[in-house]
């Protein structure tokens, strides 16, 4: 774990320096250089990993299978990327390096272009397990990074830019179809009280939802999950409780902003409401974890917005005690969950870390 902690420490240090130079136009070049320096530790660590990640053997095998027509993924764009890279070298290390670089690139571009607190967003990127997940579910995380980059287009109501990127993301990993409706959630004003009532009604109707949703899914291409090893029928209690706490934080922060909305900039209440809605979706989805396989991936797909939403609310909190209380709660909660998932659940397969030059 110390390797990852060193990576985070170096990245955050350069990000902090970059933020210090950002207000000065004369230091624009320095700002960009420092931003790149904050990106490189994560990128290099991902690009030069070897046999790290539970999905490594799968993509290592498919690198050969896809090129020789033995097997392939259902997403044509990822298959095309695989074939292009195989034409360069039959060594799968190139695939992991390129995908790792692109994934981190879009995440960091999204953070530097959209975050209200860049350092906090990078820390959340690590603590919310997104970095470790990017070492495993490389197709989904590459697609998710495109969504992270495209959130700004949804908020600015630039429909074509957003939709084109989501089409590209879907051609990389089919799970990205969940992002198309997100565009229509943005640009609206939501109220904390209405959201709370809506979530309560959803919980009341949950027994019916648990019956209807699996039936509907059985008519889709994802029906095979029900008869696979992924269908474990376990309610993910820790994940749900974490999502519930984060949703509560969003609701409280939204409610506090509603009390002084006249002092906010134009469009900020719509943005705050959108962020709160996006924090509610993982809670709703994780309540179905006992009846639907792979819902955790869907929940994580929506929860990634938190790397922007939490800094957004913290930045606008005027009460310093409340602000630091939120920060400590979030960091403590996510750090505890990350350690539990890595050491207790043995998820991700990121320990111990090896480079691609390590001889097995």
XYZ file of C-alpha atoms in Angstrom:
360
model
C 0.000 0.000 0.000
C 2.925 2.334 0.642
C 3.537 2.607 -3.116
C 0.037 3.999 -3.650
C 0.320 6.344 -0.671
C 3.551 7.764 -2.081
C 1.836 8.254 -5.450
C -1.051 10.096 -3.787
C 1.262 12.261 -1.673
C 3.360 13.347 -4.664
C 0.292 14.020 -6.801
C -1.431 16.084 -4.109
C 1.741 18.094 -3.479
C 2.058 19.108 -7.124
C -1.692 19.749 -7.341
C -1.456 22.079 -4.360
C 1.380 23.987 -5.981
C -0.610 24.175 -9.212
C -3.590 25.662 -7.361
C -1.315 28.291 -5.815
C -0.179 29.456 -9.266
C -3.578 29.245 -10.979
C -4.750 32.810 -10.105
C -1.722 34.390 -11.808
C -1.933 34.709 -15.637
C 1.829 35.178 -15.898
C 2.343 31.737 -14.345
C 0.008 29.912 -16.716
C 2.829 27.775 -18.078
C 3.961 26.885 -14.571
C 0.394 25.961 -13.663
C 0.136 23.560 -16.584
C 3.518 22.020 -15.809
C 2.562 21.435 -12.181
C -0.801 20.015 -13.254
C 0.998 17.523 -15.500
C 3.326 16.661 -12.619
C 0.315 15.873 -10.424
C -1.053 13.599 -13.150
C 2.142 11.673 -13.848
C 2.501 9.732 -10.552
C -0.891 8.070 -11.030
C -0.335 7.596 -14.757
C 3.136 6.088 -14.451
C 2.000 3.805 -11.648
C -0.839 2.523 -13.842
C 1.099 2.285 -17.086
C 3.986 0.251 -15.729
C 2.100 -2.139 -13.468
C 2.465 -5.854 -14.038
C 0.046 -8.569 -12.897
C -1.757 -5.990 -10.759
C -5.542 -6.109 -10.637
C -7.973 -9.027 -10.482
C -8.936 -8.575 -14.145
C -5.356 -8.543 -15.403
C -5.369 -12.227 -16.549
C -8.619 -11.693 -18.469
C -7.358 -8.771 -20.538
C -3.953 -10.378 -20.912
C -5.611 -13.422 -22.540
C -8.101 -11.423 -24.590
C -5.286 -9.325 -26.008
C -4.320 -12.441 -27.976
C -7.845 -13.813 -28.459
C -9.270 -10.654 -30.030
C -6.502 -10.302 -32.585
C -6.816 -13.941 -33.689
C -10.608 -14.010 -33.763
C -10.943 -16.561 -30.956
C -13.009 -14.379 -28.637
C -13.831 -10.717 -28.327
C -15.748 -8.252 -26.214
C -19.138 -6.981 -27.342
C -17.866 -3.391 -27.616
C -16.336 -2.766 -31.079
C -14.257 0.290 -30.196
C -12.315 -1.511 -27.479
C -11.785 -4.478 -29.810
C -10.457 -2.091 -32.465
C -8.068 -0.492 -29.968
C -6.888 -3.971 -28.973
C -6.166 -4.913 -32.606
C -4.301 -1.676 -33.319
C -2.085 -2.137 -30.271
C -1.486 -5.815 -31.071
C -0.276 -4.773 -34.524
C 2.412 -2.750 -32.754
C 3.439 -5.475 -30.314
C 1.981 -8.793 -29.095
C 2.958 -7.819 -25.549
C -0.226 -6.993 -23.601
C 1.726 -4.528 -21.457
C 1.066 -1.965 -24.193
C -2.708 -2.368 -23.767
C -2.542 -1.771 -20.022
C -0.211 1.191 -20.511
C -2.353 2.915 -23.155
C -5.688 2.302 -21.423
C -4.226 3.327 -18.068
C -2.837 6.538 -19.554
C -6.088 7.467 -21.321
C -8.221 6.705 -18.269
C -6.103 8.850 -15.961
C -5.832 11.578 -18.604
C -9.596 12.062 -18.911
C -10.082 11.875 -15.155
C -7.458 14.530 -14.496
C -8.621 16.741 -17.361
C -12.114 16.565 -15.887
C -10.840 17.409 -12.414
C -8.677 20.334 -13.497
C -11.400 21.779 -15.731
C -14.417 21.289 -13.469
C -13.467 20.876 -9.819
C -13.901 23.665 -7.277
C -11.193 22.095 -5.098
C -8.685 20.254 -7.270
C -6.625 18.764 -4.440
C -9.737 17.456 -2.689
C -11.043 15.952 -5.938
C -7.796 14.074 -6.574
C -7.871 12.752 -3.015
C -11.474 11.625 -3.509
C -10.517 9.960 -6.781
C -8.219 7.747 -4.736
C -10.289 7.311 -1.556
C -13.524 6.450 -3.371
C -11.688 3.467 -4.930
C -11.862 4.841 -8.472
C -8.118 4.542 -8.939
C -7.971 0.928 -7.766
C -11.006 0.093 -9.883
C -9.212 1.558 -12.908
C -6.532 -1.108 -12.406
C -9.196 -3.809 -12.758
C -12.280 -2.946 -14.778
C -10.259 -1.179 -17.420
C -12.981 -0.989 -20.073
C -15.618 0.393 -17.734
C -13.222 2.859 -16.139
C -12.005 4.138 -19.510
C -15.645 4.703 -20.450
C -16.336 6.269 -17.044
C -13.451 8.693 -17.510
C -15.142 9.907 -20.707
C -18.294 10.559 -18.667
C -16.305 12.462 -16.034
C -14.831 14.635 -18.770
C -18.293 15.153 -20.330
C -20.158 16.228 -17.185
C -19.388 19.852 -18.019
C -21.326 19.499 -21.274
C -24.390 18.194 -19.440
C -24.271 21.126 -17.026
C -23.775 23.622 -19.864
C -26.598 21.972 -21.846
C -24.360 21.179 -24.814
C -26.291 18.123 -25.900
C -24.311 17.044 -28.960
C -20.912 17.218 -27.288
C -22.218 15.195 -24.356
C -24.082 12.599 -26.409
C -21.207 12.016 -28.840
C -18.846 11.323 -25.954
C -21.370 8.954 -24.392
C -21.727 7.069 -27.680
C -17.943 6.666 -27.732
C -18.015 5.529 -24.093
C -20.730 2.959 -24.851
C -18.631 1.549 -27.702
C -15.908 1.000 -25.100
C -18.150 -0.461 -22.378
C -21.891 -1.081 -22.663
C -22.553 0.004 -19.073
C -22.187 3.599 -20.264
C -25.777 3.520 -21.520
C -26.709 4.562 -17.973
C -25.152 7.962 -18.661
C -27.486 9.010 -21.475
C -30.422 9.891 -19.150
C -28.042 11.857 -16.900
C -28.098 14.712 -19.395
C -31.811 15.220 -18.747
C -31.267 15.344 -14.979
C -28.964 18.343 -15.318
C -30.145 21.910 -15.820
C -33.139 21.566 -13.490
C -33.800 22.897 -10.029
C -34.311 20.331 -7.286
C -35.307 20.905 -3.674
C -33.935 18.944 -0.742
C -37.389 18.330 0.765
C -38.758 16.987 -2.518
C -35.777 14.685 -2.936
C -36.153 13.333 0.579
C -39.841 12.606 -0.008
C -39.051 10.928 -3.324
C -36.433 8.688 -1.736
C -38.838 7.779 1.077
C -41.535 6.813 -1.449
C -39.009 4.699 -3.327
C -38.131 2.848 -0.117
C -41.824 2.260 0.615
C -42.354 0.833 -2.863
C -39.125 -1.182 -2.771
C -40.830 -4.608 -2.435
C -42.616 -4.001 -5.733
C -39.482 -2.568 -7.374
C -37.522 -5.682 -6.353
C -40.025 -7.800 -8.267
C -40.436 -5.652 -11.368
C -36.830 -4.654 -12.087
C -35.397 -8.207 -12.306
C -38.279 -9.182 -14.584
C -37.503 -6.292 -16.912
C -33.772 -7.057 -16.921
C -34.482 -10.648 -17.995
C -35.746 -9.269 -21.313
C -32.423 -7.541 -22.003
C -29.015 -8.762 -23.156
C -27.873 -8.704 -19.516
C -30.182 -11.558 -18.473
C -27.273 -14.022 -18.501
C -25.933 -12.429 -15.309
C -28.719 -14.126 -13.331
C -27.294 -17.567 -14.165
C -23.659 -16.600 -13.707
C -21.271 -16.547 -10.764
C -21.906 -12.783 -10.513
C -25.391 -13.445 -9.131
C -24.533 -13.847 -5.446
C -27.747 -12.388 -3.992
C -25.913 -10.495 -1.260
C -27.088 -7.158 0.045
C -24.068 -4.844 0.049
C -24.704 -3.305 3.468
C -21.420 -1.395 3.836
C -21.721 0.069 0.362
C -25.320 1.111 0.950
C -24.609 2.699 4.347
C -21.693 4.638 2.869
C -23.849 5.851 -0.018
C -26.620 6.780 2.420
C -24.283 8.903 4.544
C -22.959 10.671 1.445
C -26.512 11.278 0.229
C -27.389 12.746 3.640
C -24.378 15.072 3.403
C -25.518 16.241 -0.036
C -29.062 16.846 1.189
C -27.885 18.825 4.211
C -25.544 20.931 2.093
C -28.255 21.539 -0.505
C -30.666 22.599 2.228
C -28.114 25.031 3.634
C -27.568 26.513 0.167
C -31.320 26.904 -0.305
C -31.408 29.229 2.704
C -29.036 31.682 1.036
C -29.633 30.985 -2.641
C -30.013 34.698 -3.372
C -26.281 35.076 -2.767
C -25.253 32.338 -5.188
C -24.178 32.756 -8.785
C -26.576 32.090 -11.630
C -27.016 28.368 -12.243
C -25.397 27.220 -9.013
C -28.647 26.013 -7.437
C -29.377 23.899 -10.509
C -25.864 22.475 -10.294
C -26.240 21.789 -6.569
C -29.551 20.023 -7.148
C -28.076 17.906 -9.926
C -25.213 16.828 -7.678
C -27.642 15.891 -4.900
C -29.755 13.811 -7.289
C -26.647 12.012 -8.520
C -25.778 11.132 -4.910
C -29.262 9.687 -4.402
C -29.046 7.291 -7.357
C -26.365 5.000 -5.815
C -28.535 4.602 -2.699
C -31.548 3.619 -4.773
C -29.542 1.185 -6.883
C -27.701 -0.471 -3.991
C -31.030 -1.289 -2.364
C -31.435 -3.726 -5.257
C -28.074 -5.429 -4.695
C -29.761 -8.526 -3.224
C -31.864 -9.166 -6.336
C -29.763 -7.790 -9.203
C -26.195 -8.889 -10.021
C -23.556 -6.286 -10.827
C -25.567 -3.344 -9.468
C -22.461 -2.174 -7.632
C -20.906 -1.271 -10.974
C -23.945 0.811 -11.882
C -23.929 2.532 -8.493
C -20.223 3.315 -8.829
C -20.891 4.680 -12.291
C -23.141 7.351 -10.808
C -21.166 7.841 -7.583
C -18.106 9.025 -9.521
C -19.772 12.459 -9.723
C -18.894 12.863 -6.039
C -15.341 13.847 -6.942
C -16.961 17.092 -8.150
C -20.074 17.372 -5.988
C -18.445 17.123 -2.557
C -15.807 19.807 -3.324
C -18.612 21.955 -4.788
C -20.592 21.924 -1.540
C -17.559 22.200 0.741
C -16.302 25.225 -1.202
C -19.607 27.046 -0.715
C -20.020 26.304 2.975
C -19.566 29.481 5.029
C -19.505 27.898 8.478
C -15.906 26.759 8.982
C -16.785 24.216 11.677
C -19.437 22.679 9.441
C -17.064 22.721 6.471
C -14.223 20.928 8.222
C -16.659 18.554 9.877
C -17.860 17.490 6.424
C -14.304 17.096 5.121
C -13.213 14.976 8.099
C -16.352 12.832 7.862
C -15.901 12.200 4.139
C -12.183 11.422 4.335
C -12.608 9.196 7.395
C -15.557 7.335 5.906
C -14.014 6.659 2.519
C -10.549 5.873 3.898
C -12.036 3.290 6.271
C -14.086 1.703 3.503
C -11.116 1.621 1.130
C -8.915 -0.146 3.679
C -11.720 -2.584 4.474
C -12.253 -3.409 0.801
C -8.540 -3.824 0.071
C -7.484 -5.794 3.153
C -10.642 -7.474 4.474
C -12.556 -8.167 1.254
C -9.352 -8.654 -0.754
C -10.859 -6.667 -3.615
C -9.025 -5.165 -6.577
C -5.942 -7.423 -6.389
C -3.657 -4.397 -6.137
C -1.426 -5.758 -3.369
C 1.430 -6.298 -3.646
C 2.302 -3.854 -6.396
C 4.599 -5.088 -9.166
C 5.969 -3.318 -12.200
C 5.812 -4.834 -15.667
C 9.570 -5.427 -15.400
C 9.104 -7.778 -12.434
C 10.073 -11.379 -13.256
C 7.409 -13.854 -12.149
